Short mmCIF file of C-alpha atoms in Angstrom, two decimals:
data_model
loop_
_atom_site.label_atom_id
_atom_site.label_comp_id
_atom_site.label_asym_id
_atom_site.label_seq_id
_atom_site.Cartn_x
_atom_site.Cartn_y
_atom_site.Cartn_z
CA UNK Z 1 100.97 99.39 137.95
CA UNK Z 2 102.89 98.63 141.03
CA UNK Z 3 106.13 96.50 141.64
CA UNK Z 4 103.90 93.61 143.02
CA UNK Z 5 101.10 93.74 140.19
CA UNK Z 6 103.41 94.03 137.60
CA UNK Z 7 105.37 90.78 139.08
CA UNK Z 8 101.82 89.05 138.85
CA UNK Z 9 100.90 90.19 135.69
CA UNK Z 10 104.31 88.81 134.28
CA UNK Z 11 103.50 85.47 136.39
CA UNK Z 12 99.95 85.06 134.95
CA UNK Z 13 101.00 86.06 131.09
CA UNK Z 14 104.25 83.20 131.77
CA UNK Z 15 102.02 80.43 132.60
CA UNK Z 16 99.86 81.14 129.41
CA UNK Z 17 103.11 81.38 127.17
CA UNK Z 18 104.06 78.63 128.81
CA UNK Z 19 100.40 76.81 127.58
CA UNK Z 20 101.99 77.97 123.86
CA UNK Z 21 99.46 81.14 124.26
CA UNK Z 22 101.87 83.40 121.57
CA UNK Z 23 99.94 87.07 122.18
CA UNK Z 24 100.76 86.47 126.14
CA UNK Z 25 104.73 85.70 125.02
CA UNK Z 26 103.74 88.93 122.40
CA UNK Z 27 103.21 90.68 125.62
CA UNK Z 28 106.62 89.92 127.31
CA UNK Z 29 108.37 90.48 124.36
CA UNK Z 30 107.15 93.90 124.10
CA UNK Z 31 108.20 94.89 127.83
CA UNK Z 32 111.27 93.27 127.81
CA UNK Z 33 112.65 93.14 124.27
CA UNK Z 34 113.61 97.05 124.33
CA UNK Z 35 115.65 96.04 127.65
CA UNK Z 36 117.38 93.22 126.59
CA UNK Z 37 118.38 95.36 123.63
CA UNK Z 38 119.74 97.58 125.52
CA UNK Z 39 121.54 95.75 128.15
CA UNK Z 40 123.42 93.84 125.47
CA UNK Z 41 124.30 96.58 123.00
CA UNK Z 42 125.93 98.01 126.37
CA UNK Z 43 128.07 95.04 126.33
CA UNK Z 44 128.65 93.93 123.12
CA UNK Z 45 129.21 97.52 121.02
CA UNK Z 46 127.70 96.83 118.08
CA UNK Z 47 124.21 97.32 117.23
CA UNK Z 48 123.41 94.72 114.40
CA UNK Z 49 125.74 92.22 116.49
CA UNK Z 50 123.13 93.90 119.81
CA UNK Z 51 120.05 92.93 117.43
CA UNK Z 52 120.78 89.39 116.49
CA UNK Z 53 121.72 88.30 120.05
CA UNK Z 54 118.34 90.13 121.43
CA UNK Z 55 116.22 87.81 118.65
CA UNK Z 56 118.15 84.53 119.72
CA UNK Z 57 117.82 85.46 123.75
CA UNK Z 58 113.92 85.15 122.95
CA UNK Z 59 114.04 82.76 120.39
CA UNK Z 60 116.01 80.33 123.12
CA UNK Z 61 113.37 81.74 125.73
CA UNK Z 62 110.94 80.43 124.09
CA UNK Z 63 112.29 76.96 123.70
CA UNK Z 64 113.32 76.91 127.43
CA UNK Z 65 109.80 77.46 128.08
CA UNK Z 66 108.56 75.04 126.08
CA UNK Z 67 110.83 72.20 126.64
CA UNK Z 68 110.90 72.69 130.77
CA UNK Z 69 107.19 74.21 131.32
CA UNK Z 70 105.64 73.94 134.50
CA UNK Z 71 109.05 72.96 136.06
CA UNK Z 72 110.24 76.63 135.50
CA UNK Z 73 110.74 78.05 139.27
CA UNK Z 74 112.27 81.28 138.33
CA UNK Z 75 111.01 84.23 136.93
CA UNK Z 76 110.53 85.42 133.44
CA UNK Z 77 112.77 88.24 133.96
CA UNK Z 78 115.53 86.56 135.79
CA UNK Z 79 115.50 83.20 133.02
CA UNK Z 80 115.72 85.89 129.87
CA UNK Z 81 118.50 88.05 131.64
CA UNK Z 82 120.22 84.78 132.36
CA UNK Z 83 120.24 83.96 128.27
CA UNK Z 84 121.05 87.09 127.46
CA UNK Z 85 124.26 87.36 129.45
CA UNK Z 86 125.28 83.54 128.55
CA UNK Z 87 124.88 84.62 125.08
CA UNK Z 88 126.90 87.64 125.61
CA UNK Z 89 129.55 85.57 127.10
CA UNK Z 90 129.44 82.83 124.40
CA UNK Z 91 130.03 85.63 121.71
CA UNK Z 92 132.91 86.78 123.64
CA UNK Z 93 134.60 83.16 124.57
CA UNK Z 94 135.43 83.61 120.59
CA UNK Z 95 136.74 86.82 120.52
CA UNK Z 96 140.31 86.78 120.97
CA UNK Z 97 140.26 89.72 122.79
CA UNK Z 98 137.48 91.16 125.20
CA UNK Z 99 137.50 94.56 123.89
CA UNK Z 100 134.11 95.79 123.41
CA UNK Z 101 134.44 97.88 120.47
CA UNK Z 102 132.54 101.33 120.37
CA UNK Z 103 131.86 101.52 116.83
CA UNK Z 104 130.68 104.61 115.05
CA UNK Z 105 127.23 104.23 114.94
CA UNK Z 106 127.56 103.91 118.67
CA UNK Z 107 127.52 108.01 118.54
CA UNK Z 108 125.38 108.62 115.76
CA UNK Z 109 123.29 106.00 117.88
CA UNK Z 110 122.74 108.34 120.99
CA UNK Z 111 122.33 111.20 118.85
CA UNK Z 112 119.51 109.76 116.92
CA UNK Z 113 117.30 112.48 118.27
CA UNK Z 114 118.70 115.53 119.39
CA UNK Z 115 117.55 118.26 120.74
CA UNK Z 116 119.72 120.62 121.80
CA UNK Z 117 119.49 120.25 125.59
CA UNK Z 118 119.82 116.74 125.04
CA UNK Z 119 122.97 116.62 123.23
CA UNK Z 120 125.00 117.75 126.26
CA UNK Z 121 123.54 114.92 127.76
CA UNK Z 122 124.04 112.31 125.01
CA UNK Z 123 127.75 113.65 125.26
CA UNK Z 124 128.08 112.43 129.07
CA UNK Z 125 126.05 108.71 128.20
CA UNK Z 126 128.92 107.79 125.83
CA UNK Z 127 131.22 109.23 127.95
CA UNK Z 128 129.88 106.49 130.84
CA UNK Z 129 129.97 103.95 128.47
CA UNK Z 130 133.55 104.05 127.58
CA UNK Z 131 134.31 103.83 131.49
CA UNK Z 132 131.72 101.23 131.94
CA UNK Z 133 133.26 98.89 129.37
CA UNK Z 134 136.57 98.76 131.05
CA UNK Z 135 135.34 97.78 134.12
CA UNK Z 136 135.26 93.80 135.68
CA UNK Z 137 132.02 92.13 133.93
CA UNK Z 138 130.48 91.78 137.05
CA UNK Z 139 130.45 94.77 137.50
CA UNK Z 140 129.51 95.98 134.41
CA UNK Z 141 126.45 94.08 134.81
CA UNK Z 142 125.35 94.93 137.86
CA UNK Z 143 126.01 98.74 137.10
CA UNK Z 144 123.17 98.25 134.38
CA UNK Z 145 120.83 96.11 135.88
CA UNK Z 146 120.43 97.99 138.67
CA UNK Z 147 120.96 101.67 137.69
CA UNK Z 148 119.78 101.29 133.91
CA UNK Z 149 117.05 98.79 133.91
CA UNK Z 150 116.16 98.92 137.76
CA UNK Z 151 116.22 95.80 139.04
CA UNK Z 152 115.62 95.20 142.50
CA UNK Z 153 118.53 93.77 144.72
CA UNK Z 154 116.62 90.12 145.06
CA UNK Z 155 115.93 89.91 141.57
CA UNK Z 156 119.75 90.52 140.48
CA UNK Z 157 120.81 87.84 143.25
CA UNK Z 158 118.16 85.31 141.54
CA UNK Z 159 119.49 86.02 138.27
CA UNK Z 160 123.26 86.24 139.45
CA UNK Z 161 122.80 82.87 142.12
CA UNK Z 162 124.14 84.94 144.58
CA UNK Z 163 122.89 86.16 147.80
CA UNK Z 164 121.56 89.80 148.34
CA UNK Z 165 124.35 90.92 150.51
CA UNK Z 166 126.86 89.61 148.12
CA UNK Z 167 125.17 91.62 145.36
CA UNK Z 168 124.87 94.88 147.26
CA UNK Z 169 128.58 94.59 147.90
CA UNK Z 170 129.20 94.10 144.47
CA UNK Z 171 127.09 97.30 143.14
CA UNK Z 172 129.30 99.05 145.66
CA UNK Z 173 132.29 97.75 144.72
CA UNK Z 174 131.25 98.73 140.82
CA UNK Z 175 130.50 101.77 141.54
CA UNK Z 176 133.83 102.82 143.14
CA UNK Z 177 135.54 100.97 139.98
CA UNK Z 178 133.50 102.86 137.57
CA UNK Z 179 134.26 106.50 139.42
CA UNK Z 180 137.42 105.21 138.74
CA UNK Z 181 137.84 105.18 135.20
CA UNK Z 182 135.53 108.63 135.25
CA UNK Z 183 138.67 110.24 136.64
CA UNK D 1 129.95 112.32 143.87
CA UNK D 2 127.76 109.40 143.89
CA UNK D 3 124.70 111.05 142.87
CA UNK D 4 126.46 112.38 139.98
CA UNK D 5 127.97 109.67 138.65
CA UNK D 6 124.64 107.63 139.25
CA UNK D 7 123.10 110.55 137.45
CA UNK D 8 125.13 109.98 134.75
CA UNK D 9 124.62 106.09 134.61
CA UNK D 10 120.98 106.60 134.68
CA UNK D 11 121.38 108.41 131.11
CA UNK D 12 122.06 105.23 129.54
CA UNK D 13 118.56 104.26 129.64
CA UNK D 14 117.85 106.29 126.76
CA UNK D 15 119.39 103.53 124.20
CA UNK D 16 117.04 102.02 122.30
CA UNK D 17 116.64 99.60 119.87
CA UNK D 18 115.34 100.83 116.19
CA UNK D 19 111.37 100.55 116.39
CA UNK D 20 110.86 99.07 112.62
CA UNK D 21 113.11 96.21 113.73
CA UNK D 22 111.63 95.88 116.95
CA UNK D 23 108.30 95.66 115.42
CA UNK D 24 109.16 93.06 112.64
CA UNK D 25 111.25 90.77 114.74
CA UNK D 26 108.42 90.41 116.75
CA UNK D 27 106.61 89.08 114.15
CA UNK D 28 109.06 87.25 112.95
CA UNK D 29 109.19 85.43 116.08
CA UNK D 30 105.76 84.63 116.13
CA UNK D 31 105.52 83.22 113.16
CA UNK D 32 108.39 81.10 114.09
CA UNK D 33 106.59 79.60 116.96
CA UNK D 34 103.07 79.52 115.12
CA UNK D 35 105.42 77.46 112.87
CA UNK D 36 107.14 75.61 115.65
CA UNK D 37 103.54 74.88 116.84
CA UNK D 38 102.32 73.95 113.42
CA UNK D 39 104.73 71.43 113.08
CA UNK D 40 104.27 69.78 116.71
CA UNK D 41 101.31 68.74 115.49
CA UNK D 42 101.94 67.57 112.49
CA UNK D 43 104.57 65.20 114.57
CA UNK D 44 107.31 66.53 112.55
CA UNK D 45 110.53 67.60 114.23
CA UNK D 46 110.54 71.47 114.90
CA UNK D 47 113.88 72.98 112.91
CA UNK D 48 116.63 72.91 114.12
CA UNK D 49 117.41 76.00 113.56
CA UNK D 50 114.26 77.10 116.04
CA UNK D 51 115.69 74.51 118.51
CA UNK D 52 118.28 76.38 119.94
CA UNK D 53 117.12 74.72 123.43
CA UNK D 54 118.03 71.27 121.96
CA UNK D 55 121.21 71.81 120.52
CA UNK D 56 124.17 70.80 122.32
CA UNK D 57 125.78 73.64 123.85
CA UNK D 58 129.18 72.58 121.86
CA UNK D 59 127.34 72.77 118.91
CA UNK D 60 126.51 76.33 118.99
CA UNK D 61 129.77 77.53 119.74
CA UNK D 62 131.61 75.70 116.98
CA UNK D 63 129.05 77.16 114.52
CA UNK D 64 129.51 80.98 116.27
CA UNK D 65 133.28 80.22 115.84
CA UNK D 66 132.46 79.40 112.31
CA UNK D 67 131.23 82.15 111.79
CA UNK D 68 133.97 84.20 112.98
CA UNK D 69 136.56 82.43 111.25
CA UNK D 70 134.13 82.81 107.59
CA UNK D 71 133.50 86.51 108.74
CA UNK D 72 135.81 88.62 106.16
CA UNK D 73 134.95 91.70 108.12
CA UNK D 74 137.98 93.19 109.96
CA UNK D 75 136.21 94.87 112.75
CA UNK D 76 134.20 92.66 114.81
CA UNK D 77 131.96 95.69 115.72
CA UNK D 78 130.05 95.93 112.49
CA UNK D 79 129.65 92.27 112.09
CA UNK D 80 125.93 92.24 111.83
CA UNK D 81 126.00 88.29 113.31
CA UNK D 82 123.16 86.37 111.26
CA UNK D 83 123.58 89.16 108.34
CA UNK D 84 126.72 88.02 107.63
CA UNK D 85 125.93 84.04 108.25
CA UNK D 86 126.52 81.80 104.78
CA UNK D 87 123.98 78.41 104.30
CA UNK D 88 124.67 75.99 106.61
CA UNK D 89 125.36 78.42 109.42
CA UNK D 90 123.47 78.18 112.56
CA UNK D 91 122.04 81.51 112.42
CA UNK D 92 121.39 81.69 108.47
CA UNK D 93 117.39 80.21 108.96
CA UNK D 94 117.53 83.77 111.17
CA UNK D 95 118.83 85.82 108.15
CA UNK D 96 116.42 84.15 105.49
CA UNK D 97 113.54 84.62 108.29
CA UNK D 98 114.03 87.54 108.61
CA UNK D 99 114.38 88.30 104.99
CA UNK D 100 110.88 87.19 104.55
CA UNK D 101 109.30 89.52 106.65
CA UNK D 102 110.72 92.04 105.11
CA UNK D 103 109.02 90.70 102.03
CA UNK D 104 105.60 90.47 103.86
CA UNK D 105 105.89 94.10 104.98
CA UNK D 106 107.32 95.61 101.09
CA UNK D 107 104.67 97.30 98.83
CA UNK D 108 103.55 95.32 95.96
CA UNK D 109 106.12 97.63 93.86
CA UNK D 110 109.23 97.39 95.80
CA UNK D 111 108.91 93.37 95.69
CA UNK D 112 110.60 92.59 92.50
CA UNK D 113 113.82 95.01 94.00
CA UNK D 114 113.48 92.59 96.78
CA UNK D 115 113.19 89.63 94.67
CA UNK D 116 116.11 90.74 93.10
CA UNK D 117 118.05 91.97 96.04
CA UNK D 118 117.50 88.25 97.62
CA UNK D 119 118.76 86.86 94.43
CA UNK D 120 122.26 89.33 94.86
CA UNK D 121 122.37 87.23 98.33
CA UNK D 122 121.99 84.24 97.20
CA UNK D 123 124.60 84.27 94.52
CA UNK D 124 126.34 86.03 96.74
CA UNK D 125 126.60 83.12 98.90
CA UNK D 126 126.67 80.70 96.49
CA UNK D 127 130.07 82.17 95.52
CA UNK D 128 131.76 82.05 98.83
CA UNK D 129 130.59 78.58 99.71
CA UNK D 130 130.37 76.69 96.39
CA UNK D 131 133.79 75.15 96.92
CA UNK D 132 133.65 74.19 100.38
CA UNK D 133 132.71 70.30 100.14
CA UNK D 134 131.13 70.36 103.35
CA UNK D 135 128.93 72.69 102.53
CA UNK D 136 127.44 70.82 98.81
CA UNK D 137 124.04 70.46 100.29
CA UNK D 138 123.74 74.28 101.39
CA UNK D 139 125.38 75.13 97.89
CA UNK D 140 122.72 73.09 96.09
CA UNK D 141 119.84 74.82 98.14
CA UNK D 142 121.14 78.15 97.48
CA UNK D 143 120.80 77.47 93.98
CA UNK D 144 117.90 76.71 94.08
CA UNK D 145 116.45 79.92 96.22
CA UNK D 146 118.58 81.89 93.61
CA UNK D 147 116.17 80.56 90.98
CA UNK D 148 112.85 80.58 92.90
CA UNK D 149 113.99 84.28 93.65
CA UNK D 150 114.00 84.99 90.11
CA UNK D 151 110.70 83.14 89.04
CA UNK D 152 108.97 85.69 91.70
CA UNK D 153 110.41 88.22 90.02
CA UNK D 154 108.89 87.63 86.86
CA UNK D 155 105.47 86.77 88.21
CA UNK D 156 105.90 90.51 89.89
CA UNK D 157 106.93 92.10 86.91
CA UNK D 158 103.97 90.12 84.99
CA UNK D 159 101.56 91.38 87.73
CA UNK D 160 103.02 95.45 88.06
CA UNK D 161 102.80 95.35 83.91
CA UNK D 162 98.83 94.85 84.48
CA UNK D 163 98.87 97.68 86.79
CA UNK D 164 101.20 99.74 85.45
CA UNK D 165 103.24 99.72 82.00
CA UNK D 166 105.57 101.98 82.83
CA UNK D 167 106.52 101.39 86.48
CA UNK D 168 107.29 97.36 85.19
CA UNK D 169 109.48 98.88 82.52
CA UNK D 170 111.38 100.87 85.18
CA UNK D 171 111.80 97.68 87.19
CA UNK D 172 112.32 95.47 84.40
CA UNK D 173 115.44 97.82 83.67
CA UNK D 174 116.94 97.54 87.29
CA UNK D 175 116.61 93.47 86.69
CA UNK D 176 118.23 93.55 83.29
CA UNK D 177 121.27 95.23 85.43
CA UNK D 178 121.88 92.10 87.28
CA UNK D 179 121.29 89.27 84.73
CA UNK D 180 124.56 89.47 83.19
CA UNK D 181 126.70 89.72 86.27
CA UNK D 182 124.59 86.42 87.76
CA UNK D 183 125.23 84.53 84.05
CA UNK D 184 128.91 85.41 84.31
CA UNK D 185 128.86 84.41 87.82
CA UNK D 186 127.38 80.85 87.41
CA UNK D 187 129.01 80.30 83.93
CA UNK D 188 132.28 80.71 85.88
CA UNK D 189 131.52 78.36 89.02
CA UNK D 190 130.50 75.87 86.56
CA UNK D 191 133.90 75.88 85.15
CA UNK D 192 135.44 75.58 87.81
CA UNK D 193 132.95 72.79 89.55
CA UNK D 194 134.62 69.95 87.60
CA UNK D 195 137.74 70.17 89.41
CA UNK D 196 136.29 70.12 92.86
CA UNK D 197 133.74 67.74 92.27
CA UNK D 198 132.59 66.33 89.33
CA UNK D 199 130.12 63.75 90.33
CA UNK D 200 127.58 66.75 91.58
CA UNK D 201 125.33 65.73 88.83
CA UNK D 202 122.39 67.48 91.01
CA UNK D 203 124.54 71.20 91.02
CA UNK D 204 125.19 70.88 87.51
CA UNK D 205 121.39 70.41 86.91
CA UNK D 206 120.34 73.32 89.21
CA UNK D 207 122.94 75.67 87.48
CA UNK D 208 121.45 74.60 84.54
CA UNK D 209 118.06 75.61 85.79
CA UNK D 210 118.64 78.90 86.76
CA UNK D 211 120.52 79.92 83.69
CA UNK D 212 117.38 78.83 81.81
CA UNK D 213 115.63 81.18 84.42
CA UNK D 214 118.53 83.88 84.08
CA UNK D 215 116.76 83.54 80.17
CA UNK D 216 113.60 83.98 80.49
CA UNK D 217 113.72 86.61 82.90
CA UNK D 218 116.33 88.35 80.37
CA UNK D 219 113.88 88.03 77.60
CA UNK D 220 110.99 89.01 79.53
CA UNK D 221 112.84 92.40 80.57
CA UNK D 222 113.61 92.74 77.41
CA UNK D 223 110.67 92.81 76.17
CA UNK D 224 108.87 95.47 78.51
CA UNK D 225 112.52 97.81 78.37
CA UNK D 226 112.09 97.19 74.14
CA UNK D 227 108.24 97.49 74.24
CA UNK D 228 108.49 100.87 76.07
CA UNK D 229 111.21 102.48 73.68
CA UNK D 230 108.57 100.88 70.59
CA UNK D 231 106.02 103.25 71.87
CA UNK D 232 108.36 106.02 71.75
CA UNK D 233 109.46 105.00 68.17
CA UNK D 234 105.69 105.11 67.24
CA UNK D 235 105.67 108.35 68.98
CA UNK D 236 108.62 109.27 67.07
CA UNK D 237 107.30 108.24 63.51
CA UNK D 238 103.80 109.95 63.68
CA UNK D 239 105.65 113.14 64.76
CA UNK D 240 107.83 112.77 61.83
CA UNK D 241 104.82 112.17 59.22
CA UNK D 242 102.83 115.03 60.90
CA UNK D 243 105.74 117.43 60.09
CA UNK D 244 106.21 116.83 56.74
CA UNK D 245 102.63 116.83 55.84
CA UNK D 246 102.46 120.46 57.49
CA UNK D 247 103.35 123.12 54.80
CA UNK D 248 104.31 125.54 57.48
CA UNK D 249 107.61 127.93 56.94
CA UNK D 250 108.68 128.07 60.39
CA UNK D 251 111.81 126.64 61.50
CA UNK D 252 111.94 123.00 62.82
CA UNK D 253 113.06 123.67 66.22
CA UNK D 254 113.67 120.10 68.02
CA UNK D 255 110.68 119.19 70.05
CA UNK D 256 110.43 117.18 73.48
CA UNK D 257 108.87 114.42 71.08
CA UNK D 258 112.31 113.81 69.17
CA UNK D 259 114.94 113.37 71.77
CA UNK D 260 113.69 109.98 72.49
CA UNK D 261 115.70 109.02 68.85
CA UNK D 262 119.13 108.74 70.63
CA UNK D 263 117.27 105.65 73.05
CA UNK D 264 115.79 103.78 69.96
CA UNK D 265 118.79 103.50 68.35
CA UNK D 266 120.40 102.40 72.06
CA UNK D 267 117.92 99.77 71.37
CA UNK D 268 118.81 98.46 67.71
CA UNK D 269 122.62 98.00 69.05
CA UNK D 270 120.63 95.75 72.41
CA UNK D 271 119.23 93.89 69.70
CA UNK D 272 122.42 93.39 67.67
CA UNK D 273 124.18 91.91 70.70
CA UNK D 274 122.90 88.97 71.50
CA UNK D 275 123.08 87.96 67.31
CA UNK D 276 126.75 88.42 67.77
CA UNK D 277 127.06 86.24 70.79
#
């Protein structure tokens, strides 16, 4: 499916969740749950902590779409990123510290199935993550929307409220940051 | 050196999320809203726990803060957020949810472990919130579920002991485990409920209930752990008879059919204990 069919697809199964069709909000939940997932247990550390924040991004999707229906002018995608990363934020306004904790299973996590070319690899992905978590949020967020789960430019600028030049600076700018802390 | 480190980003994409949880939160979810949905209609007000959308902002921070501050876990990395939630708690409806699929998706043999593992929880919880006075209503409910818990237990150990004897006995044991720790537990809140607040007529009465239930589910596994050692005893006897009746010379070696012995007598000195309480 292409970019633009895939955007229309997502349009066309919105409006029906939006109608209270549940197999169409079925449908979005199975594309994007496994992304929100992972975009969050990036941030947050901890998988249970990654789980429970995923259920309540859709849960309070859901209720969005319900309470504001036909009103909604953004995009699936950019609404449930939006959630996600408020929730994210709300979790870590009661931290006292912003220290994203890489907990054991974080390991055992990216080893779940190894083969043994792919454990090299694993090696390098935590290795990213501990320099991607010291990093500005910003830029942390950028870094995995549009490296990890490939959003375009426009749709991180809808999602950020931020133009697309400001955004391209800023994936720039995280990038250098992130070499950074490789070094 | 940006291709590399891009490279290297681009390996992150491999995290995943656990595909049995994946798979039963999304039912869980749907159910939600078919229940969400169900109750529109009815003209009743969706719960609030569903209604995140509703809620003040405010709201849900004080109760994630609450949860912080309850959380007795010193790293905040394993805090598995609703897992650890008490009654009362925003996310707890998430944790109980969730604990129900689970018991949708269980084999009809593994329910009563559930049953029972639910029950742990909710006594669990009971414990750590019972003296909070904010939090009487949520103790009073929990109560309750404790008890409800245990009255599907029995109706799946009733319903396993049709299919199978001996599989109800081996459940019936694991249940007989807990009962004393939860009559101990309760018998000691109670004490202790007069000095915090002794009008809670309605606490006292649901303690009372689920010690009655804390009964009959201790006399029921009796019963089926007592009923499968009787066979044995049976077994035991006839054996016995048999071998004297036999005017063979060879040795009496032990047989297979005599070691149960040691358990029937474990089960005379069961029986003696509750006389002497």
């Amino acid at each position: 499916m292409t970019k633009i069919e895939q955007v229309d697809k997502e349009k066309e199964l919105l409006s029906k969740a939006i109608s209270g069709d549940k197999e169409s909000f079925g449908q979005l939940y199975d594309f994007y749950a496994p992304r929100i997932f992972r975009y969050i247990r990036l941030k947050v550390g901890s998988q249970a902590l990654a789980e429970d924040l995923t259920s309540e991004s859709f849960l309070r999707m859901w209720n969005f779409m319900q309470k504001e229906g036909t009103e909604i002018e953004e995009s699936f995608k950019a609404l449930l990123y939006k959630i996600a990363k408020n929730l994210i934020a709300d979790y870590y306004k009661r931290k006292s510290s912003h220290e994203v904790l890489l907990d054991d299973d974080f390991k055992e996590f990216l080893l779940q199935e190894p083969a043994k070319d792919e454990i090299k690899s694993k090696e390098s992905a935590e290795e990213i993550h501990k320099a991607l978590v010291l990093i500005k949020e910003d830029y942390q967020n950028v870094i995995i929307w549009y490296y990890v789960d490939e959003l375009s430019v426009s749709e991180i600028a809808e999602l950020m409220d931020k133009t697309e030049g400001a955004v391209r600076v800023l994936i720039h700018r995280a990038l250098k940051s992130l070499k950074k802390e490789l070094e | 050196m940006d291709k590399f480190v891009v490279k290297k980003i681009k390996e992150l994409k491999g995290i995943k999320p656990n595909a049995s949880w994946l798979e039963s939160q999304k039912s869980f979810l749907l159910s939600e809203i078919s229940r969400d949905e169900a109750k529109k209609q009815e003209g009743i007000l969706p719960l609030p726990a569903f209604n995140f959308a509703k809620l003040l902002r405010p709201a849900f921070l004080t109760a994630l803060f609450l949860i912080m501050a309850l959380s007795s876990v010193a790293t905040v990395g394993a805090i598995g957020f609703a897992q650890n939630s008490l009654p009362g708690d925003m996310l707890y409806p998430l944790k109980t949810a969730f604990e129900k699929t689970q018991f949708t998706f269980t084999s009809d043999e593994n329910k009563t472990r559930l049953s029972i593992k639910f029950a742990d929880k909710r006594i669990d919880e009971f414990t750590q919130i019972v003296n909070k006075p904010e939090k009487r209503e949520d103790a009073n409910k929990t109560v309750e579920e404790f008890t409800a818990q245990l009255v599907n237990a029995q109706k799946e150990i009733n319903e396993l002991k049709e299919k199978n004897a001996e599989k109800a006995a081996e459940v019936a044991k694991i249940v007989q485990a807990q009962t004393e720790r939860y009559k101990e537990t309760l018998t000691e809140t109670e004490a202790r409920l007069a000095y915090v607040f002794p009008e809670e007529k309605e606490l006292e009465q649901n303690i009372n209930n689920a010690m009655e239930e804390i009964s009959k589910t201790e006399e029921m596994t009796q019963a089926l752990v007592g009923s499968e050692e009787d066979v044995e005893i049976i077994n035991i006897t006839e054996t016995e008879e048999t071998e004297e009746a036999s005017e063979s010379e060879e040795a009496i070696v032990p047989s297979e059919e005599e070691k149960p012995q040691s358990s029937s007598i474990e089960f005379e000195e069961i029986q003696e204990e509750p006389k002497e309480k």
